[in-house]
PDB file of C-alpha atoms in Angstrom:
ATOM      1  CA  ASP X  21      57.180  53.929 191.110  1.00 55.00           C
ATOM      2  CA  GLY X  22      56.516  51.615 188.216  1.00 65.00           C
ATOM      3  CA  GLY X  23      52.944  50.945 187.329  1.00 91.00           C
ATOM      4  CA  ILE X  24      49.875  51.380 185.177  1.00 94.00           C
ATOM      5  CA  THR X  25      48.014  54.678 185.309  1.00 95.00           C
ATOM      6  CA  GLN X  26      44.428  54.876 184.159  1.00 96.00           C
ATOM      7  CA  SER X  27      42.533  58.109 183.958  1.00 92.00           C
ATOM      8  CA  PRO X  28      40.045  59.320 184.803  1.00 92.00           C
ATOM      9  CA  LYS X  29      38.794  57.158 187.670  1.00 93.00           C
ATOM     10  CA  TYR X  30      35.167  58.048 186.940  1.00 95.00           C
ATOM     11  CA  LEU X  31      33.780  59.164 183.589  1.00 94.00           C
ATOM     12  CA  PHE X  32      30.273  60.234 182.692  1.00 94.00           C
ATOM     13  CA  ARG X  33      29.035  60.675 179.128  1.00 91.00           C
ATOM     14  CA  LYS X  34      25.829  61.151 177.263  1.00 91.00           C
ATOM     15  CA  GLU X  35      24.623  58.452 174.951  1.00 90.00           C
ATOM     16  CA  GLY X  36      25.877  58.919 171.413  1.00 89.00           C
ATOM     17  CA  GLN X  37      29.194  60.474 172.379  1.00 91.00           C
ATOM     18  CA  ASN X  38      32.551  58.849 171.874  1.00 94.00           C
ATOM     19  CA  VAL X  39      34.817  58.770 174.899  1.00 95.00           C
ATOM     20  CA  THR X  40      38.505  57.901 175.294  1.00 96.00           C
ATOM     21  CA  LEU X  41      39.978  56.168 178.318  1.00 97.00           C
ATOM     22  CA  SER X  42      43.644  56.707 179.013  1.00 97.00           C
ATOM     23  CA  CYS X  43      46.171  54.036 179.965  1.00 97.00           C
ATOM     24  CA  GLU X  44      49.863  54.720 180.501  1.00 97.00           C
ATOM     25  CA  GLN X  45      52.563  52.360 181.750  1.00 96.00           C
ATOM     26  CA  ASN X  46      56.177  52.839 182.797  1.00 94.00           C
ATOM     27  CA  LEU X  47      56.964  49.160 183.252  1.00 91.00           C
ATOM     28  CA  ASN X  48      58.523  48.876 179.793  1.00 91.00           C
ATOM     29  CA  HIS X  49      56.241  45.974 178.914  1.00 89.00           C
ATOM     30  CA  ASP X  50      55.624  45.247 175.253  1.00 88.00           C
ATOM     31  CA  ALA X  51      52.085  43.949 175.636  1.00 89.00           C
ATOM     32  CA  MET X  52      49.083  45.937 176.806  1.00 92.00           C
ATOM     33  CA  TYR X  53      45.475  44.907 177.246  1.00 92.00           C
ATOM     34  CA  TRP X  54      42.024  46.340 177.796  1.00 95.00           C
ATOM     35  CA  TYR X  55      39.438  44.404 179.773  1.00 94.00           C
ATOM     36  CA  ARG X  56      35.827  45.105 180.563  1.00 95.00           C
ATOM     37  CA  GLN X  57      34.215  44.024 183.833  1.00 94.00           C
ATOM     38  CA  ASP X  58      30.465  43.839 184.415  1.00 93.00           C
ATOM     39  CA  PRO X  59      28.721  42.938 187.693  1.00 85.00           C
ATOM     40  CA  GLY X  60      28.818  39.215 188.345  1.00 77.00           C
ATOM     41  CA  GLN X  61      31.247  38.658 185.504  1.00 79.00           C
ATOM     42  CA  GLY X  62      34.923  38.068 185.208  1.00 83.00           C
ATOM     43  CA  LEU X  63      37.071  40.210 182.984  1.00 90.00           C
ATOM     44  CA  ARG X  64      36.536  40.044 179.239  1.00 91.00           C
ATOM     45  CA  LEU X  65      39.197  41.049 176.739  1.00 90.00           C
ATOM     46  CA  ILE X  66      38.388  43.967 174.442  1.00 94.00           C
ATOM     47  CA  TYR X  67      41.673  44.614 172.616  1.00 94.00           C
ATOM     48  CA  TYR X  68      45.311  43.839 173.102  1.00 92.00           C
ATOM     49  CA  SER X  69      48.575  45.011 171.621  1.00 92.00           C
ATOM     50  CA  GLN X  70      51.794  43.036 171.689  1.00 88.00           C
ATOM     51  CA  ILE X  71      53.921  45.680 170.014  1.00 90.00           C
ATOM     52  CA  VAL X  72      53.798  49.325 168.993  1.00 94.00           C
ATOM     53  CA  ASN X  73      51.618  50.056 165.950  1.00 95.00           C
ATOM     54  CA  ASP X  74      49.939  46.665 166.156  1.00 93.00           C
ATOM     55  CA  PHE X  75      46.841  45.516 168.003  1.00 94.00           C
ATOM     56  CA  GLN X  76      44.355  42.668 167.893  1.00 92.00           C
ATOM     57  CA  LYS X  77      40.671  42.313 168.684  1.00 93.00           C
ATOM     58  CA  GLY X  78      39.687  40.414 171.760  1.00 90.00           C
ATOM     59  CA  ASP X  79      36.413  38.690 172.519  1.00 88.00           C
ATOM     60  CA  ILE X  80      34.235  41.815 172.707  1.00 93.00           C
ATOM     61  CA  ALA X  81      35.849  44.388 170.398  1.00 95.00           C
ATOM     62  CA  GLU X  82      32.679  45.622 168.708  1.00 96.00           C
ATOM     63  CA  GLY X  83      32.038  49.281 169.434  1.00 96.00           C
ATOM     64  CA  TYR X  84      35.579  49.925 170.672  1.00 97.00           C
ATOM     65  CA  SER X  85      38.764  51.178 169.048  1.00 97.00           C
ATOM     66  CA  VAL X  86      42.373  51.495 170.205  1.00 98.00           C
ATOM     67  CA  SER X  87      45.718  52.868 169.094  1.00 97.00           C
ATOM     68  CA  ARG X  88      49.285  52.025 170.058  1.00 97.00           C
ATOM     69  CA  GLU X  89      51.515  54.802 168.805  1.00 97.00           C
ATOM     70  CA  LYS X  90      53.872  54.619 171.765  1.00 96.00           C
ATOM     71  CA  LYS X  91      55.005  51.714 173.910  1.00 96.00           C
ATOM     72  CA  GLU X  92      53.854  53.504 177.042  1.00 96.00           C
ATOM     73  CA  SER X  93      50.338  54.351 175.928  1.00 97.00           C
ATOM     74  CA  PHE X  94      47.296  52.321 174.890  1.00 97.00           C
ATOM     75  CA  PRO X  95      44.138  54.486 174.844  1.00 98.00           C
ATOM     76  CA  LEU X  96      40.703  52.943 174.409  1.00 97.00           C
ATOM     77  CA  THR X  97      37.872  54.751 172.645  1.00 97.00           C
ATOM     78  CA  VAL X  98      34.340  53.703 173.440  1.00 96.00           C
ATOM     79  CA  THR X  99      32.303  54.668 170.401  1.00 94.00           C
ATOM     80  CA  SER X 100      28.620  55.385 170.073  1.00 90.00           C
ATOM     81  CA  ALA X 101      28.302  51.990 168.377  1.00 89.00           C
ATOM     82  CA  GLN X 102      28.899  50.207 171.684  1.00 90.00           C
ATOM     83  CA  LYS X 103      25.391  49.298 172.820  1.00 89.00           C
ATOM     84  CA  ASN X 104      26.062  48.863 176.542  1.00 92.00           C
ATOM     85  CA  PRO X 105      29.111  50.979 177.344  1.00 94.00           C
ATOM     86  CA  THR X 106      28.468  51.436 181.070  1.00 95.00           C
ATOM     87  CA  ALA X 107      31.035  49.231 182.779  1.00 96.00           C
ATOM     88  CA  PHE X 108      34.313  49.120 184.655  1.00 96.00           C
ATOM     89  CA  TYR X 109      37.360  49.138 182.365  1.00 97.00           C
ATOM     90  CA  LEU X 110      40.738  47.768 183.331  1.00 95.00           C
ATOM     91  CA  CYS X 111      44.000  48.241 181.482  1.00 95.00           C
ATOM     92  CA  ALA X 112      46.911  45.860 181.963  1.00 92.00           C
ATOM     93  CA  ALA X 113      50.464  45.378 180.765  1.00 91.00           C
ATOM     94  CA  GLY X 114      52.736  42.365 180.750  1.00 85.00           C
ATOM     95  CA  GLY X 115      55.886  40.891 179.339  1.00 73.00           C
ATOM     96  CA  ASP X 116      56.650  37.409 178.131  1.00 67.00           C
ATOM     97  CA  TYR X 117      55.940  34.874 180.875  1.00 64.00           C
ATOM     98  CA  SER X 118      55.225  37.584 183.410  1.00 66.00           C
ATOM     99  CA  PRO X 119      51.826  38.030 184.999  1.00 71.00           C
ATOM    100  CA  LEU X 120      49.760  41.028 184.082  1.00 81.00           C
ATOM    101  CA  HIS X 121      49.959  44.236 186.064  1.00 88.00           C
ATOM    102  CA  PHE X 122      46.654  46.069 186.207  1.00 92.00           C
ATOM    103  CA  GLY X 123      45.743  49.718 186.526  1.00 94.00           C
ATOM    104  CA  ASN X 124      43.169  50.977 189.015  1.00 93.00           C
ATOM    105  CA  GLY X 125      40.426  51.056 186.417  1.00 95.00           C
ATOM    106  CA  THR X 126      37.964  53.567 185.004  1.00 96.00           C
ATOM    107  CA  ARG X 127      34.290  53.452 185.814  1.00 96.00           C
ATOM    108  CA  LEU X 128      32.354  54.660 182.743  1.00 96.00           C
ATOM    109  CA  THR X 129      28.709  55.628 183.052  1.00 95.00           C
ATOM    110  CA  VAL X 130      26.733  56.498 179.941  1.00 92.00           C
ATOM    111  CA  THR X 131      23.262  57.974 180.306  1.00 90.00           C
TER     112      THR X 131
ATOM    113  CA  ALA W  14      37.712  27.275 173.617  1.00 70.00           C
ATOM    114  CA  GLN W  15      39.357  27.889 176.931  1.00 77.00           C
ATOM    115  CA  THR W  16      37.055  28.168 179.909  1.00 89.00           C
ATOM    116  CA  VAL W  17      37.619  28.801 183.589  1.00 94.00           C
ATOM    117  CA  THR W  18      34.896  27.876 186.063  1.00 96.00           C
ATOM    118  CA  GLN W  19      34.514  29.023 189.627  1.00 97.00           C
ATOM    119  CA  SER W  20      31.583  27.129 191.069  1.00 96.00           C
ATOM    120  CA  GLN W  21      31.270  29.118 194.307  1.00 96.00           C
ATOM    121  CA  PRO W  22      29.798  32.591 193.723  1.00 95.00           C
ATOM    122  CA  GLU W  23      30.158  33.417 197.422  1.00 97.00           C
ATOM    123  CA  MET W  24      32.085  32.011 200.358  1.00 97.00           C
ATOM    124  CA  SER W  25      32.347  32.979 203.987  1.00 98.00           C
ATOM    125  CA  VAL W  26      35.037  32.244 206.556  1.00 98.00           C
ATOM    126  CA  GLN W  27      35.621  33.066 210.192  1.00 98.00           C
ATOM    127  CA  GLU W  28      38.646  35.179 210.957  1.00 97.00           C
ATOM    128  CA  ALA W  29      41.734  33.012 211.635  1.00 97.00           C
ATOM    129  CA  GLU W  30      40.131  29.999 209.962  1.00 98.00           C
ATOM    130  CA  THR W  31      41.026  28.367 206.649  1.00 98.00           C
ATOM    131  CA  VAL W  32      39.008  28.548 203.453  1.00 98.00           C
ATOM    132  CA  THR W  33      39.412  26.922 200.049  1.00 98.00           C
ATOM    133  CA  LEU W  34      38.185  28.473 196.806  1.00 98.00           C
ATOM    134  CA  SER W  35      37.600  26.157 193.858  1.00 98.00           C
ATOM    135  CA  CYS W  36      38.547  26.583 190.227  1.00 98.00           C
ATOM    136  CA  THR W  37      38.476  24.266 187.235  1.00 97.00           C
ATOM    137  CA  TYR W  38      39.686  25.031 183.757  1.00 96.00           C
ATOM    138  CA  ASP W  39      39.554  23.514 180.340  1.00 93.00           C
ATOM    139  CA  THR W  40      42.433  23.860 177.924  1.00 86.00           C
ATOM    140  CA  SER W  41      44.008  21.724 175.246  1.00 84.00           C
ATOM    141  CA  GLU W  42      47.348  23.465 175.589  1.00 82.00           C
ATOM    142  CA  SER W  43      50.283  21.857 177.360  1.00 81.00           C
ATOM    143  CA  ASP W  44      52.105  25.066 178.250  1.00 83.00           C
ATOM    144  CA  TYR W  45      50.075  27.375 180.431  1.00 88.00           C
ATOM    145  CA  TYR W  46      50.025  29.339 183.650  1.00 90.00           C
ATOM    146  CA  LEU W  47      47.330  29.601 186.277  1.00 93.00           C
ATOM    147  CA  PHE W  48      46.712  32.590 188.495  1.00 94.00           C
ATOM    148  CA  TRP W  49      44.604  33.740 191.377  1.00 96.00           C
ATOM    149  CA  TYR W  50      43.834  37.451 191.469  1.00 95.00           C
ATOM    150  CA  LYS W  51      42.250  39.357 194.337  1.00 96.00           C
ATOM    151  CA  GLN W  52      39.970  42.328 193.715  1.00 95.00           C
ATOM    152  CA  PRO W  53      39.182  44.271 196.903  1.00 94.00           C
ATOM    153  CA  PRO W  54      36.497  46.975 197.028  1.00 90.00           C
ATOM    154  CA  SER W  55      39.016  49.401 195.518  1.00 88.00           C
ATOM    155  CA  ARG W  56      38.634  47.209 192.381  1.00 89.00           C
ATOM    156  CA  GLN W  57      42.329  46.975 191.656  1.00 89.00           C
ATOM    157  CA  MET W  58      43.353  43.514 190.465  1.00 91.00           C
ATOM    158  CA  ILE W  59      46.125  42.158 192.670  1.00 92.00           C
ATOM    159  CA  LEU W  60      48.065  39.019 191.823  1.00 92.00           C
ATOM    160  CA  VAL W  61      47.873  36.577 194.727  1.00 95.00           C
ATOM    161  CA  ILE W  62      49.676  33.526 193.405  1.00 94.00           C
ATOM    162  CA  ARG W  63      50.636  31.817 190.166  1.00 92.00           C
ATOM    163  CA  GLN W  64      51.405  28.277 189.101  1.00 94.00           C
ATOM    164  CA  GLU W  65      53.314  27.094 186.064  1.00 90.00           C
ATOM    165  CA  ALA W  66      51.643  24.031 184.580  1.00 90.00           C
ATOM    166  CA  TYR W  67      54.910  22.181 184.096  1.00 90.00           C
ATOM    167  CA  LYS W  68      55.719  22.383 187.811  1.00 90.00           C
ATOM    168  CA  GLN W  69      54.368  19.580 189.962  1.00 87.00           C
ATOM    169  CA  GLN W  70      55.029  21.398 193.209  1.00 92.00           C
ATOM    170  CA  ASN W  71      52.141  23.493 194.447  1.00 95.00           C
ATOM    171  CA  ALA W  72      52.855  27.221 194.691  1.00 93.00           C
ATOM    172  CA  THR W  73      52.810  28.919 198.082  1.00 94.00           C
ATOM    173  CA  GLU W  74      52.869  32.598 199.042  1.00 93.00           C
ATOM    174  CA  ASN W  75      52.760  33.136 202.793  1.00 95.00           C
ATOM    175  CA  ARG W  76      49.183  32.301 203.890  1.00 97.00           C
ATOM    176  CA  PHE W  77      48.092  31.479 200.335  1.00 97.00           C
ATOM    177  CA  SER W  78      48.666  28.124 198.699  1.00 97.00           C
ATOM    178  CA  VAL W  79      47.221  26.218 195.792  1.00 97.00           C
ATOM    179  CA  ASN W  80      46.242  22.636 195.151  1.00 97.00           C
ATOM    180  CA  PHE W  81      47.070  22.074 191.497  1.00 96.00           C
ATOM    181  CA  GLN W  82      45.684  18.859 190.055  1.00 95.00           C
ATOM    182  CA  LYS W  83      46.758  18.905 186.404  1.00 93.00           C
ATOM    183  CA  ALA W  84      45.014  15.728 185.292  1.00 93.00           C
ATOM    184  CA  ALA W  85      41.746  16.889 186.831  1.00 95.00           C
ATOM    185  CA  LYS W  86      42.313  20.464 185.577  1.00 95.00           C
ATOM    186  CA  SER W  87      41.678  21.784 189.037  1.00 96.00           C
ATOM    187  CA  PHE W  88      43.370  24.755 190.708  1.00 97.00           C
ATOM    188  CA  SER W  89      42.026  25.596 194.152  1.00 98.00           C
ATOM    189  CA  LEU W  90      43.234  28.384 196.434  1.00 98.00           C
ATOM    190  CA  LYS W  91      43.647  27.839 200.160  1.00 98.00           C
ATOM    191  CA  ILE W  92      43.787  30.831 202.466  1.00 98.00           C
ATOM    192  CA  SER W  93      45.064  30.024 205.942  1.00 98.00           C
ATOM    193  CA  ASP W  94      44.627  32.159 209.048  1.00 98.00           C
ATOM    194  CA  SER W  95      42.066  34.333 207.247  1.00 98.00           C
ATOM    195  CA  GLN W  96      42.229  38.038 207.958  1.00 97.00           C
ATOM    196  CA  LEU W  97      39.629  40.771 207.552  1.00 97.00           C
ATOM    197  CA  GLY W  98      41.714  42.221 204.746  1.00 96.00           C
ATOM    198  CA  ASP W  99      41.275  39.029 202.751  1.00 97.00           C
ATOM    199  CA  ALA W 100      37.654  39.937 202.070  1.00 97.00           C
ATOM    200  CA  ALA W 101      37.424  40.506 198.325  1.00 97.00           C
ATOM    201  CA  MET W 102      36.468  39.013 194.995  1.00 96.00           C
ATOM    202  CA  TYR W 103      38.863  36.288 193.939  1.00 97.00           C
ATOM    203  CA  PHE W 104      39.345  35.432 190.299  1.00 96.00           C
ATOM    204  CA  CYS W 105      40.969  32.343 188.893  1.00 96.00           C
ATOM    205  CA  ALA W 106      42.628  32.819 185.508  1.00 93.00           C
ATOM    206  CA  GLU W 107      44.474  30.815 182.905  1.00 91.00           C
ATOM    207  CA  TRP W 108      47.038  31.997 180.381  1.00 87.00           C
ATOM    208  CA  ASN W 109      48.186  29.926 177.420  1.00 78.00           C
ATOM    209  CA  TYR W 110      51.661  30.866 176.272  1.00 69.00           C
ATOM    210  CA  GLY W 111      51.667  28.429 173.415  1.00 57.00           C
ATOM    211  CA  GLY W 112      49.409  30.391 171.094  1.00 52.00           C
ATOM    212  CA  SER W 113      49.965  33.680 169.336  1.00 47.00           C
ATOM    213  CA  GLN W 114      47.375  35.397 171.462  1.00 50.00           C
ATOM    214  CA  GLY W 115      48.348  36.184 174.991  1.00 58.00           C
ATOM    215  CA  ASN W 116      45.022  36.240 176.695  1.00 74.00           C
ATOM    216  CA  LEU W 117      44.217  35.776 180.314  1.00 82.00           C
ATOM    217  CA  ILE W 118      40.909  33.869 180.622  1.00 87.00           C
ATOM    218  CA  PHE W 119      39.078  34.662 183.836  1.00 90.00           C
ATOM    219  CA  GLY W 120      36.463  32.830 185.825  1.00 93.00           C
ATOM    220  CA  LYS W 121      33.449  34.767 187.084  1.00 93.00           C
ATOM    221  CA  GLY W 122      34.858  35.126 190.543  1.00 95.00           C
ATOM    222  CA  THR W 123      34.124  34.123 194.130  1.00 97.00           C
ATOM    223  CA  LYS W 124      33.157  36.752 196.666  1.00 96.00           C
ATOM    224  CA  LEU W 125      34.865  35.993 199.962  1.00 98.00           C
ATOM    225  CA  SER W 126      33.523  37.430 203.206  1.00 98.00           C
ATOM    226  CA  VAL W 127      35.539  37.249 206.423  1.00 97.00           C
ATOM    227  CA  LYS W 128      33.617  37.330 209.704  1.00 97.00           C
ATOM    228  CA  PRO W 129      35.289  38.784 212.789  1.00 95.00           C
TER     229      PRO W 129
END
């Protein structure tokens, strides 16, 4: 089945630690995206990549980093510089003029 | 800057009845798409319906239809014959294809409850 796989579903970390969220797609889409969702909020764009080895900051990129070494993979690292990292993170992929397909998300809790 | 506004934080509908969720947007682009996404308790984002701005005809997908008023920048979602499984958060979103950044701008969502 084609789709977006995010892992893990739940992630717990201590404050001050970096953590990496995985996102893999087999839809052959060029573009991939990371969104953050907080209670009572819509989705906000963290980073996006339209092609391998290239990525752009979104609206709330501070404290996050990404890489795009392969078309299928777009991991997100939440660094210790992110002041409020506890949130629900959604990865998505899409092609030109096609709507985004989303993964099932990762719930990150930092204590 | 693009904005998407959903003025109804919560809505409720009786099973089998019809409900309309409101959405307005603000863009200066001429080439854009509008979407409604559903997010059930599982939290997966599911595409419900989409509308190309250049099309005058309102999109329809089974029990879901939109009322697209381009001049008013309004994009409401009508759910007919509501079912218990329709209970979810609904997000309106806009995507400008004209710019170099492909970014889906979301509203804050409307929580829909369906009463049996």
